[in-house]
Amino acid sequence: MNIEILSAIAEKKLEHINGSLLDFRKNHLDQFKLNGFQEISKDSYKFTNIESFFKELSYAPENFDSEVPDFKSTIPTITFLDGEFFGSENLQPEISIKMVKSHFNEVKDLFTTTNALSRLHHAFLQDGTIIEVARNSSVLRPLRILHILTKSTVSAPTNIIIVNSNTKVSIIEETRVLGATSHAHIAETYIKAHQGSKIEHISVLVENEKGINHSTITAQVKQDASFRSVIVSASGMMNRKNLSINLNAPGAHGESHALFLTNGSEHCDINTEINHRCEDTTSEQMAKGILDGESKGIFTGKIHIFPRSQRVASSQINKNLLLSKRAQVHSQPQLEIFADDVKCSHGSTTGQLSDDEVFYFETRGIPMERARNLLALGFGLEVVQKIENQESRKHIQDIVKNKLNEKFSIGDIK
């Protein structure tokens, strides 16, 4: 889809919108028409030509015409179908939920970014959730926000998560694409971690071979609060994930853990930024990729320590496992330090499965195929093990195991 087609689709979707949401969407659509993708930073999208991926999208509607499978889970779930609210099950009493579309005026000031993809998201802005978790509560069970995509179109969901003081919660955002739909899914999530809160946010993408998924997560972390992000890109023609964690007060802690699995011609680009805006803040990052075929993976991780942000501790590591000589990975760990009392480290490694490790398993009676399986599984699941909530971890672990079985020639995983 070129800019003209994207704009025409966006204008069509304005027909049933009114009030301040209509003005908001029209304004950003006008800006996108004027500037197109020119506002994209060439540095942060160095290895991902986002405009070329949009041009690859089909003009013809290739909608999924079979019955939508049942993605039910024992986990409390809010479901959206092609960007519109579809239903909810087993929601917890500590969590209040409102729809973005009907409460837009309450949250419109959050939308401050002005790059091309955010303008495109704002022009298409659909429904989403405003989730608020009561203070002084520990929500034992996770909450899942499930997006099911069945149409060849553009969807732009928004989720706003507000976790009040001294509260603990685990939230999963899961995207599932059905059939061969040629689509663009442009999502934005805004998270506020109030004083003493502890948030675990897990994003998992199960895309198809014809779609684009571009999503942005922005977290604001207050005093003595903790925010952990776990990103799993399980499949997709082009998945781009932007994560920004802002540590705004003493005692704030941020974590970013990511795993991408690519095969064939898949392209995954994970861009993270942790901003230490205050003294006495801590963070850690780990990103891992398993790549096969002619796929491409990119990890860019930036740690930015602002002036006067003393007594900061931060670490970052990126490891990649190549199962094919044709696969490519680009690793860009970055440190930007403007304070002198800090402890920071970063590193990056890329390699293939170790023949010595496989041989070690074989000498103990484990066949080579099973040995490769165990090594790849252990490599990938190190990221999944960072998920603290046991129910969330089991759910994501099952997805990762299924995709490892499906995508890579490493033997059955039990």
PDB file of N, CA and C in Angstrom, residues 19 70 95 172 194 202 266 323 333 363:
ATOM      1  N   GLY A  19     -17.000  14.036  16.973  1.00  0.00           N
ATOM      2  CA  GLY A  19     -16.451  14.689  18.160  1.00  0.00           C
ATOM      3  C   GLY A  19     -14.959  14.880  18.109  1.00  0.00           C
ATOM      4  N   ASP A  70     -11.044 -21.086  18.357  1.00  0.00           N
ATOM      5  CA  ASP A  70     -11.239 -20.719  19.754  1.00  0.00           C
ATOM      6  C   ASP A  70      -9.880 -20.548  20.425  1.00  0.00           C
ATOM      7  N   ILE A  95      -9.301  -4.935  38.929  1.00  0.00           N
ATOM      8  CA  ILE A  95      -8.968  -4.237  37.696  1.00  0.00           C
ATOM      9  C   ILE A  95     -10.226  -3.617  37.095  1.00  0.00           C
ATOM     10  N   ILE A 172      -0.591  -9.620  29.723  1.00  0.00           N
ATOM     11  CA  ILE A 172      -0.144 -10.172  28.443  1.00  0.00           C
ATOM     12  C   ILE A 172      -0.897  -9.467  27.323  1.00  0.00           C
ATOM     13  N   HIS A 194       2.932   3.578  39.149  1.00  0.00           N
ATOM     14  CA  HIS A 194       2.969   4.517  40.263  1.00  0.00           C
ATOM     15  C   HIS A 194       3.859   3.993  41.392  1.00  0.00           C
ATOM     16  N   ILE A 202       3.936  -8.487  29.122  1.00  0.00           N
ATOM     17  CA  ILE A 202       4.428  -9.451  28.145  1.00  0.00           C
ATOM     18  C   ILE A 202       3.731  -9.211  26.817  1.00  0.00           C
ATOM     19  N   GLU A 266      11.488 -13.955   6.989  1.00  0.00           N
ATOM     20  CA  GLU A 266      10.939 -13.115   8.054  1.00  0.00           C
ATOM     21  C   GLU A 266      11.946 -12.049   8.491  1.00  0.00           C
ATOM     22  N   LEU A 323      20.927 -20.709  12.780  1.00  0.00           N
ATOM     23  CA  LEU A 323      20.767 -22.081  12.320  1.00  0.00           C
ATOM     24  C   LEU A 323      21.008 -22.206  10.827  1.00  0.00           C
ATOM     25  N   PRO A 333      24.163  -2.620  20.488  1.00  0.00           N
ATOM     26  CA  PRO A 333      24.079  -2.153  21.873  1.00  0.00           C
ATOM     27  C   PRO A 333      24.682  -0.757  21.996  1.00  0.00           C
ATOM     28  N   THR A 363      27.531 -38.397  23.727  1.00  0.00           N
ATOM     29  CA  THR A 363      28.322 -39.331  24.529  1.00  0.00           C
ATOM     30  C   THR A 363      27.530 -39.872  25.713  1.00  0.00           C
TER      31      THR A 363
END
